Amino acid sequence: MGKKKKSSGVPTVHWTATIDKLRERELLEPIVEIIRSNHATMEEVCNRSKTLRIVAARHAAWFHLRSLGFSYPEIGKLWSVDHTTVLSATKKIKP
């Protein structure tokens, strides 16, 4: 079998769109701050990793957006995930 290519850690076009959407709404910096406070990077969070540390950072970012009044479908569209994924994730976080 062939060798697996290493991930460059750079978000794909799909995730670049998420970053652009957050930037347009002036939400990128607060979200990056939340992600960093959870010991992760935006690139890690955007690569759909299932590592507990990264998942916790992603869920915290979604929880923050929810606290700003974003609906589950809006957050789902920003991150290209189903709104029920966001619903489930934000219910797990205790404020």
Tab-separated table of C-alpha atoms in Angstrom, residues 22-82:
chain	number	residue	atom	x	y	z
A	22	LEU	CA	-16.673	34.277	11.527
A	23	ARG	CA	-14.355	37.104	10.458
A	24	GLU	CA	-17.165	38.821	8.500
A	25	ARG	CA	-19.317	38.871	11.630
A	26	GLU	CA	-16.375	40.079	13.765
A	27	LEU	CA	-16.525	36.851	15.757
A	28	LEU	CA	-13.220	35.292	14.775
A	29	GLU	CA	-11.083	36.881	17.499
A	30	PRO	CA	-13.408	36.047	20.423
A	31	ILE	CA	-13.809	32.489	19.128
A	32	VAL	CA	-10.041	32.070	18.721
A	33	GLU	CA	-9.582	33.342	22.294
A	34	ILE	CA	-12.061	30.764	23.619
A	35	ILE	CA	-10.356	28.024	21.633
A	36	ARG	CA	-6.919	29.050	22.932
A	37	SER	CA	-8.205	29.109	26.509
A	38	ASN	CA	-9.109	25.457	25.932
A	39	HIS	CA	-5.514	24.735	24.812
A	40	ALA	CA	-6.335	24.230	21.134
A	41	THR	CA	-5.818	26.111	17.889
A	42	MET	CA	-8.334	27.193	15.290
A	43	GLU	CA	-6.720	24.794	12.814
A	44	GLU	CA	-7.175	21.852	15.188
A	45	VAL	CA	-10.798	22.741	15.860
A	46	CYS	CA	-11.498	23.166	12.154
A	47	ASN	CA	-10.007	19.795	11.203
A	48	ARG	CA	-12.869	17.849	12.850
A	49	SER	CA	-10.585	16.058	15.263
A	50	LYS	CA	-12.319	13.957	17.884
A	51	THR	CA	-9.606	14.390	20.510
A	52	LEU	CA	-11.281	15.343	23.796
A	53	ARG	CA	-9.284	18.580	24.191
A	54	ILE	CA	-10.194	19.749	20.699
A	55	VAL	CA	-13.824	18.680	20.919
A	56	ALA	CA	-14.151	20.591	24.207
A	57	ALA	CA	-12.735	23.719	22.553
A	58	ARG	CA	-15.113	23.385	19.599
A	59	HIS	CA	-18.103	22.910	21.889
A	60	ALA	CA	-17.086	25.915	24.002
A	61	ALA	CA	-16.970	28.049	20.848
A	62	TRP	CA	-20.457	26.875	19.878
A	63	PHE	CA	-21.718	27.528	23.406
A	64	HIS	CA	-20.355	31.081	23.202
A	65	LEU	CA	-22.125	31.700	19.906
A	66	ARG	CA	-25.333	30.334	21.413
A	67	SER	CA	-24.986	32.716	24.378
A	68	LEU	CA	-24.728	35.596	21.882
A	69	GLY	CA	-28.172	34.673	20.558
A	70	PHE	CA	-27.280	32.588	17.519
A	71	SER	CA	-29.771	29.826	16.747
A	72	TYR	CA	-28.687	26.203	16.447
A	73	PRO	CA	-29.199	26.256	12.658
A	74	GLU	CA	-27.141	29.471	12.344
A	75	ILE	CA	-24.238	27.948	14.279
A	76	GLY	CA	-24.551	24.763	12.253
A	77	LYS	CA	-24.329	26.735	9.005
A	78	LEU	CA	-21.275	28.654	10.247
A	79	TRP	CA	-19.467	25.399	11.056
A	80	SER	CA	-21.057	23.234	8.328
A	81	VAL	CA	-22.556	20.767	10.784
A	82	ASP	CA	-26.115	19.704	11.462
